[in-house]
XYZ file of C-alpha atoms in Angstrom:
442
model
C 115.212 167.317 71.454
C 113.975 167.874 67.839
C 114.928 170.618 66.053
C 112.826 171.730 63.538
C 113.042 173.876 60.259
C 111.462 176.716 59.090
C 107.900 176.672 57.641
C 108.877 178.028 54.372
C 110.391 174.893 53.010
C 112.573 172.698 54.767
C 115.965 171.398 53.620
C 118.153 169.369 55.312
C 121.783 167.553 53.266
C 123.409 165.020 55.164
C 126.694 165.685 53.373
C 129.216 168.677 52.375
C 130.783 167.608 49.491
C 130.326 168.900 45.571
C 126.548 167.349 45.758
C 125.346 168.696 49.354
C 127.376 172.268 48.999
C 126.242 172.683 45.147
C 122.384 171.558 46.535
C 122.793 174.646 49.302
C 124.263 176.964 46.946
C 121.520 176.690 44.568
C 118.698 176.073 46.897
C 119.756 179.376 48.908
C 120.084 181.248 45.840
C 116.415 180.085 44.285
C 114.487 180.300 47.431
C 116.634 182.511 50.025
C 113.386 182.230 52.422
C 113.954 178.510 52.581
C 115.791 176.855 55.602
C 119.151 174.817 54.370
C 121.246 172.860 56.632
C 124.255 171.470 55.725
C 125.506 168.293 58.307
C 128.767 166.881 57.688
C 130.757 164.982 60.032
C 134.249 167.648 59.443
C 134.183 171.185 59.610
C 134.511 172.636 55.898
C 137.221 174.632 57.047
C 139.009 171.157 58.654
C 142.767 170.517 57.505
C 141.498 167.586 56.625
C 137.977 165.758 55.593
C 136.776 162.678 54.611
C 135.042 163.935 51.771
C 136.286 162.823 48.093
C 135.851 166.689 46.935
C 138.559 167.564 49.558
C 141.380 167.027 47.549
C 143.985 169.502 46.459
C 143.645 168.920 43.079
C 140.381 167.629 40.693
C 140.502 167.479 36.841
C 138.116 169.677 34.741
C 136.929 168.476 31.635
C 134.378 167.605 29.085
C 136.376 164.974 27.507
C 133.339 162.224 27.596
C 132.402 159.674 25.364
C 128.984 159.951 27.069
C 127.419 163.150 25.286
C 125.313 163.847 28.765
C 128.273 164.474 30.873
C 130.232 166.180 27.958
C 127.448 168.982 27.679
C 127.120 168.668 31.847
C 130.907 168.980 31.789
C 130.675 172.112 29.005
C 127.914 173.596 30.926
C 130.252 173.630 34.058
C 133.103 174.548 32.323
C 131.308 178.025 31.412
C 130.628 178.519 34.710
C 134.386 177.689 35.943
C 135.586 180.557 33.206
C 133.225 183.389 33.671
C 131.691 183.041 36.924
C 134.345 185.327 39.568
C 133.434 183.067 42.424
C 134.667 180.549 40.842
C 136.965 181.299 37.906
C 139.962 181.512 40.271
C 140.178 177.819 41.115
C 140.116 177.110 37.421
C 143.303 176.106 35.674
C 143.184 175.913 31.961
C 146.183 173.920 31.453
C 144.719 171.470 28.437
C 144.289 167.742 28.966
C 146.838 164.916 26.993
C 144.931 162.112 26.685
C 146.820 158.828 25.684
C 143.730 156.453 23.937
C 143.776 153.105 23.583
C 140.186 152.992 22.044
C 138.125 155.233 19.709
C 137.722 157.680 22.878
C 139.340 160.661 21.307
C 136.952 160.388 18.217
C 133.767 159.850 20.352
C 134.567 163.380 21.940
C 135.268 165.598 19.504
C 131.743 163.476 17.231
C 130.141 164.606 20.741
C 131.923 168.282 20.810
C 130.318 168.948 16.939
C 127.160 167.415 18.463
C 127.147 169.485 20.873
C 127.570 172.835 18.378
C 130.952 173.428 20.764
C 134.169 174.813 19.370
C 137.291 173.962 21.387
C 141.226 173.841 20.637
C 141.142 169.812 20.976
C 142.269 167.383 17.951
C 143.153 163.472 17.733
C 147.024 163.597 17.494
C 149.049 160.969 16.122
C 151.512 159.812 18.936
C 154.648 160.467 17.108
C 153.326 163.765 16.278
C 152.320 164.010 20.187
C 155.213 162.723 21.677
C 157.235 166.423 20.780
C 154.554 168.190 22.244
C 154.678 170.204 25.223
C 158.509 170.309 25.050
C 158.202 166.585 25.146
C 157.254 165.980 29.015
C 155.614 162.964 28.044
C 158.039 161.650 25.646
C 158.755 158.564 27.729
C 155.286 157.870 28.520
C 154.130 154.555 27.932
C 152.337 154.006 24.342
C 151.698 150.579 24.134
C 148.546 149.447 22.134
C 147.799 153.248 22.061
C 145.552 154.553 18.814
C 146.397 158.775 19.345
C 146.287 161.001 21.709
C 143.340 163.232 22.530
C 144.783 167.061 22.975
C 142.105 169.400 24.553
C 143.674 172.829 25.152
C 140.571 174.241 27.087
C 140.057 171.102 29.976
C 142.458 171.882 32.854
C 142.367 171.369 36.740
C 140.629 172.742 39.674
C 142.290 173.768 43.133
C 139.456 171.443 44.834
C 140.053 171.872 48.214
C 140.304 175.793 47.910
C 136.883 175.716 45.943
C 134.855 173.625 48.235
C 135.897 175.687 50.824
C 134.787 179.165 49.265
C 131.724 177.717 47.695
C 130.655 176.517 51.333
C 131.484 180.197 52.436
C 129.448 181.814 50.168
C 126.587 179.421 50.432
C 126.877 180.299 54.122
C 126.667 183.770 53.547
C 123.439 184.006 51.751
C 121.814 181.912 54.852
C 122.422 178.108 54.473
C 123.073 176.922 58.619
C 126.335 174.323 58.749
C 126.329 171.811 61.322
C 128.744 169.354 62.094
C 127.818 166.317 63.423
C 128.117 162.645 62.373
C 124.353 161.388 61.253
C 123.807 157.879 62.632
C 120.327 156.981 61.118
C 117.792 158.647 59.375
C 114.434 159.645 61.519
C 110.778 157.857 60.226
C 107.602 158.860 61.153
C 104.535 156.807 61.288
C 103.887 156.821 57.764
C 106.913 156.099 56.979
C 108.153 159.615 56.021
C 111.167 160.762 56.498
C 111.376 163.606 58.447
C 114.891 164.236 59.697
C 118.207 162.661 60.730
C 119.683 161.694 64.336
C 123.062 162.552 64.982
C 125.433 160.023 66.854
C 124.887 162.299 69.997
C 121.304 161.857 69.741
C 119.751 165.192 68.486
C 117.607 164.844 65.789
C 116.950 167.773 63.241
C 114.191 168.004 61.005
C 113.014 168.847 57.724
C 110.537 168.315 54.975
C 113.141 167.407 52.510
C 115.997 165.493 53.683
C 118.782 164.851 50.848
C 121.884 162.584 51.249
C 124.857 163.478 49.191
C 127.000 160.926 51.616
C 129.216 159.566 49.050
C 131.050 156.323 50.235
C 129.193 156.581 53.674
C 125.328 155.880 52.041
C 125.313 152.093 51.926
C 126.148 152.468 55.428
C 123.766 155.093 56.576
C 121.218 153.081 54.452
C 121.690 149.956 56.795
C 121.859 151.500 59.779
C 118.241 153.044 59.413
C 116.612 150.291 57.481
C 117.965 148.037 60.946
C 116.393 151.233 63.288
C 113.078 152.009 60.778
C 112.078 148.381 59.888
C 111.884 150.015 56.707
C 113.897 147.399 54.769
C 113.859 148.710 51.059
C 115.748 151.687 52.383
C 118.841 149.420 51.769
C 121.247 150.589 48.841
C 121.651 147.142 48.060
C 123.155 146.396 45.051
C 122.796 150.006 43.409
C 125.857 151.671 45.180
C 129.442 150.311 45.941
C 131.633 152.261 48.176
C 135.661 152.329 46.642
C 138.467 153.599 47.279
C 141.651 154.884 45.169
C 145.054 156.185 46.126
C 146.428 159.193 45.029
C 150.049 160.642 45.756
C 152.480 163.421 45.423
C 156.044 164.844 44.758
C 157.485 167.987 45.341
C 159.324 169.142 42.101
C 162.594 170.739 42.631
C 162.740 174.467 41.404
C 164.192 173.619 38.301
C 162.023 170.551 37.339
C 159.215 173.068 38.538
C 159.671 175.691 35.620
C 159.830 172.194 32.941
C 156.364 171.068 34.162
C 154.630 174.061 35.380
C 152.914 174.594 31.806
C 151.858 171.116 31.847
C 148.648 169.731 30.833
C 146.737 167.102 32.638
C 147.711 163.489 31.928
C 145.613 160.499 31.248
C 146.368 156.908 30.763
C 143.596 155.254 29.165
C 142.677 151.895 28.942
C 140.646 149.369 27.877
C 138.297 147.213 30.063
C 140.300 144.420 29.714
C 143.360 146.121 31.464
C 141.397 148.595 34.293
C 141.293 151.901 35.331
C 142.523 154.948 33.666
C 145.350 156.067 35.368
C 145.926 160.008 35.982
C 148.767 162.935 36.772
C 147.929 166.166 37.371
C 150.233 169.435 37.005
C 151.815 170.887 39.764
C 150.117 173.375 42.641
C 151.784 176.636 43.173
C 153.556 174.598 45.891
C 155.423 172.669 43.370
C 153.341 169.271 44.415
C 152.495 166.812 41.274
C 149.919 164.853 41.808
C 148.533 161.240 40.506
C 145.761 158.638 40.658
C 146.831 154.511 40.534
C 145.016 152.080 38.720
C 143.661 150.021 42.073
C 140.072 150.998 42.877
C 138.533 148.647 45.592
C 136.177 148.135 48.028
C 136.246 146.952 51.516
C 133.777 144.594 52.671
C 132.457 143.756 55.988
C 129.655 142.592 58.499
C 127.856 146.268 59.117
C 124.982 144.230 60.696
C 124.738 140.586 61.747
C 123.778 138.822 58.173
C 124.586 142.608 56.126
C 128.099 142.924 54.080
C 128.437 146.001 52.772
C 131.311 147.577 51.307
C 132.389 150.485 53.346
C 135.191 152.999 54.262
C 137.373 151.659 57.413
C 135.488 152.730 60.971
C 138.463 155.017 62.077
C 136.727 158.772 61.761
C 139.037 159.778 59.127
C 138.704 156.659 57.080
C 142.307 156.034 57.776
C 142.606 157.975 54.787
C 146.457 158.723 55.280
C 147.387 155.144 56.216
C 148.325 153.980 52.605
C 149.820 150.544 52.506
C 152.748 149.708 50.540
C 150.923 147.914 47.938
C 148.882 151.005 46.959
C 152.004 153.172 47.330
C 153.364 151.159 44.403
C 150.692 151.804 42.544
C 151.505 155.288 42.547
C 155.214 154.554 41.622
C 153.473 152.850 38.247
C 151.552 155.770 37.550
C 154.689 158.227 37.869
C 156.676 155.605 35.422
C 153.867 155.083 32.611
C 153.860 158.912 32.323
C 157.368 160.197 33.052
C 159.897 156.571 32.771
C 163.520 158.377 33.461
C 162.363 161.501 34.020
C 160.428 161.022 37.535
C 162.630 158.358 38.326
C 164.432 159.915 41.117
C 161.205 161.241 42.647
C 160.503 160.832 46.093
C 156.303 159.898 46.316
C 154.773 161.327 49.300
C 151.565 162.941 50.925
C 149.439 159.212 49.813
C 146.062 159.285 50.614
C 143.053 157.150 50.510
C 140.106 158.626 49.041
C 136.449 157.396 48.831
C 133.509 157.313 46.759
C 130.067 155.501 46.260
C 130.343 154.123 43.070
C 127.172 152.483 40.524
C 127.707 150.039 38.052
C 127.098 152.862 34.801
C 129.339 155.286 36.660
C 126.167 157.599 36.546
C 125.170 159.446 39.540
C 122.205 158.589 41.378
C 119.645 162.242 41.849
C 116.573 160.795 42.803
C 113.407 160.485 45.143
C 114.272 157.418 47.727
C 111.434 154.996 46.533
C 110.705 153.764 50.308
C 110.062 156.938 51.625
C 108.620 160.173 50.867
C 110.699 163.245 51.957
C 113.957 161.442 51.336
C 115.961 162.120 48.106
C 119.429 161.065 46.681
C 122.448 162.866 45.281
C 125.333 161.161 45.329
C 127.607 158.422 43.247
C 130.639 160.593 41.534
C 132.040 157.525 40.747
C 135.015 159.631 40.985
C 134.236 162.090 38.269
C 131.658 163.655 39.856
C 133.803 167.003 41.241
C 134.222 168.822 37.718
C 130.056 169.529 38.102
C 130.737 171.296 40.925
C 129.297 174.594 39.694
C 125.677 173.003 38.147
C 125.082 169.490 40.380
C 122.748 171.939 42.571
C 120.714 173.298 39.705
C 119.787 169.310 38.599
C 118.747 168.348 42.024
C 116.465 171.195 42.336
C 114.991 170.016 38.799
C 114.979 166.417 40.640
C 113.599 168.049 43.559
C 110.478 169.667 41.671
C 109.725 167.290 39.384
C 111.194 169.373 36.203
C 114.040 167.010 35.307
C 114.289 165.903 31.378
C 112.751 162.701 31.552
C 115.742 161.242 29.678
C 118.286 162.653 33.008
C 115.584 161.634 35.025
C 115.332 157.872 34.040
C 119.461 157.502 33.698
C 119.846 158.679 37.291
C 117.220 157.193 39.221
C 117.231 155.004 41.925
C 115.649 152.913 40.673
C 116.959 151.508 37.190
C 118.341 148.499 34.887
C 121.966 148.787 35.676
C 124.675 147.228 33.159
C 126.959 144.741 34.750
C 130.110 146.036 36.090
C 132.314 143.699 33.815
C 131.670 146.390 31.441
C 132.996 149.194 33.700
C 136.937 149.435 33.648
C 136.790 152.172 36.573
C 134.370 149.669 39.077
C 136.270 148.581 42.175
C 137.489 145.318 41.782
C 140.322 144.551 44.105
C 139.592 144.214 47.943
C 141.426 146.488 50.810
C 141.789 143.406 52.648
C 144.297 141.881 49.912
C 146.234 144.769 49.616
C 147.257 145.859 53.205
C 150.435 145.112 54.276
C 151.238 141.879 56.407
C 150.823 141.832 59.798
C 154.269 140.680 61.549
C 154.158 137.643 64.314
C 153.787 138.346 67.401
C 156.682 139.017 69.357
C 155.619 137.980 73.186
């Protein structure tokens, strides 16, 4: 049975993240005549999703050395602080950035590019050390050139957010189904006119828009194999990786040291990896970080087609974090907090994915094998803090209006650098870092 949208423009997002809710939200609001479906494979109101925007925690920041996601990140930002459906997930706590390069100078030369006052200065790290009542006085400093101190970046409750922007969205008429989409639906042109789900309905559209994060390489193969439509394949323009994250509950006391606490960032160089990142504690006391693993997991998704994907279990096996990447936490804790967080116990690990590209730059873009199928996707996990405008860009993608200049650095199809020169692409495989399977005993 197809089910088919309304006449007045069609829109269908395979995907409920910050990309497909954003899309809704702004779709809904611009055209409230329009028919909007969201599809995601959890409820938005699950305990738990798949999706890298459900997370308790997301930094919010403009902090770039890339001046088109420092005014993207500035333009959210305002949103974040004056919008009330959104300004109470927004904690502005200030970011500590620990720089190992000329980052903190490219931001604020971006910030006065950008005409933008903020409360954010290159501190020297002796100088930076005695701030904040000294929380990060046993942070490690090696090879570090300053510390970049933004007192208006902060955190998001991301979880909480997602969840009330979905509401809202819902409210003003976008339909929410969930269902897991198993290939996307051709037609003898070789439009694209809707999705199947795995249960076999098929719902329709004249737009059809995946914001599938880790999940598109997959999706792509699965309908290229069911199409014939071969150049639907992501090929080599989006890598799914994964990250662990992790958690302690402070004790009350420890609470009241760190509850004023900024974000914290370990940066490095390419040469060393990943940035590594702590954020302050939730009203529940919980202090979060991000290791400095990001990797992919590769495997057969069709006889001849490796891919790298998110394990087949339906919730990724998100919560079954080996030791390996458990450790990785335990480094994160000591290269911000050495004695301090010592005595910590880590808990609540979880795996979380993301479809990464070689630039870190999203992809928004018309699919160039098939009309009626669009892209918005690839946070390279950044992507959350645009939250509040993602939607208004894919509209402009969606109508043609995009600056050419946004346009041509998030298309699908691009020159893209090599990843040797991206510290955040995922290098390690999930293979190599599970733990060891025991003999047999029989």
């Amino acid at each position: 049975m197809v089910k088919m949208a309304s006449d007045k423009g069609s829109y269908i997002i395979v995907g409920a993240g910050v990309f497909g809710v954003s899309t809704a939200y702004h779709l809904i609001q611009k055209y409230p005549d329009a028919s909007v479906t969201l599809i995601d494979r959890d409820a938005f109101d699950a305990e738990s999703r798949v999706a890298a925007s459900w997370d308790w925690n997301k930094v919010v920041r403009a902090d770039y050395d890339d001046i088109v996601y420092c005014q993207l990140g500035l333009e959210a930002q305002d949103v974040f602080k004056s919008d009330p459906l959104w300004k109470p997930y927004f904690h502005e706590t200030g970011i500590y950035w620990i720089c190992r390069s000329e980052y903190a100078q490219d931001v604020i030369d971006n910030y006065k590019k950008l005409g933008r006052n903020a409360d954010l200065s290159a501190v020297p790290v002796d100088e930076a050390r005695k701030m904040y009542g000294g929380l990060f006085d046993d942070a490690d400093y090696t090879g570090v050139k300053e510390v970049l101190v933004n007192r208006t970046s902060g955190w998001a409750a991301a979880g909480d957010c997602l969840r009330a922007i979905t509401r809202k969205a819902l409210e003003l008429g976008v339909k929410y189904v969930t269902a897991e989409v198993a290939t996307l639906q051709f037609d003898d042109r070789g439009r694209c006119y809707g999705v199947k789900t795995a249960t076999g309905e098929t719902l329709a559209a004249s737009h059809v828009i995946l914001c599938t994060g880790a999940f598109t390489p997959k999706l792509l193969e699965f309908s290229a194999e069911s199409s014939g439509l071969t150049d639907l394949r992501a090929g080599q323009r989006i890598l799914a990786g994964g990250i662990a994250t992790g958690m302690t509950r402070l004790d009350d006391q420890t609470y009241k040291r760190f509850a004023a606490m900024p974000v914290g960032v370990q940066g490095y160089t390419v040469k060393t990896g990943p940035f590594i990142g702590s954020l302050p504690p939730t009203a529940e006391r919980e202090l979060k970080w991000w290791g400095q693993t990001i990797f992919k997991n590769t495997h057969e998704v069709l006889p001849g087609r490796h891919i790298s994907m998110p394990p087949p279990e339906p919730d990724y096996a998100q919560w079954a974090v080996p030791k390996r990447l458990k450790e990785d936490i335990r480094y994160a804790n000591d290269v911000f907090y050495g004695s301090k967080g010592a005595n910590w116990k880590l808990e609540k690990h979880r795996i979380c994915w993301d479809a990464f590209t070689t630039s870190s730059d999203f992809i928004i873009s018309p699919h160039s094998a098939a009309d009626g199928l669009y892209v918005a996707t690839c946070g390279s996990f950044h992507g959350w803090k645009f939250f509040p405008v993602l939607g208004k860009y894919v509209i402009q993608m969606l109508e043609g209006s995009m600056s050419p200049k946004l346009a041509e650095k998030w298309a699908w199809n691009r020159e893209r650098p090599d990843p040797s020169l991206n510290a955040d692409w995922p290098r390690a495989e999930m293979k190599d870092l599970l733990d060891p399977v025991g003999p047999s005993k029989l």
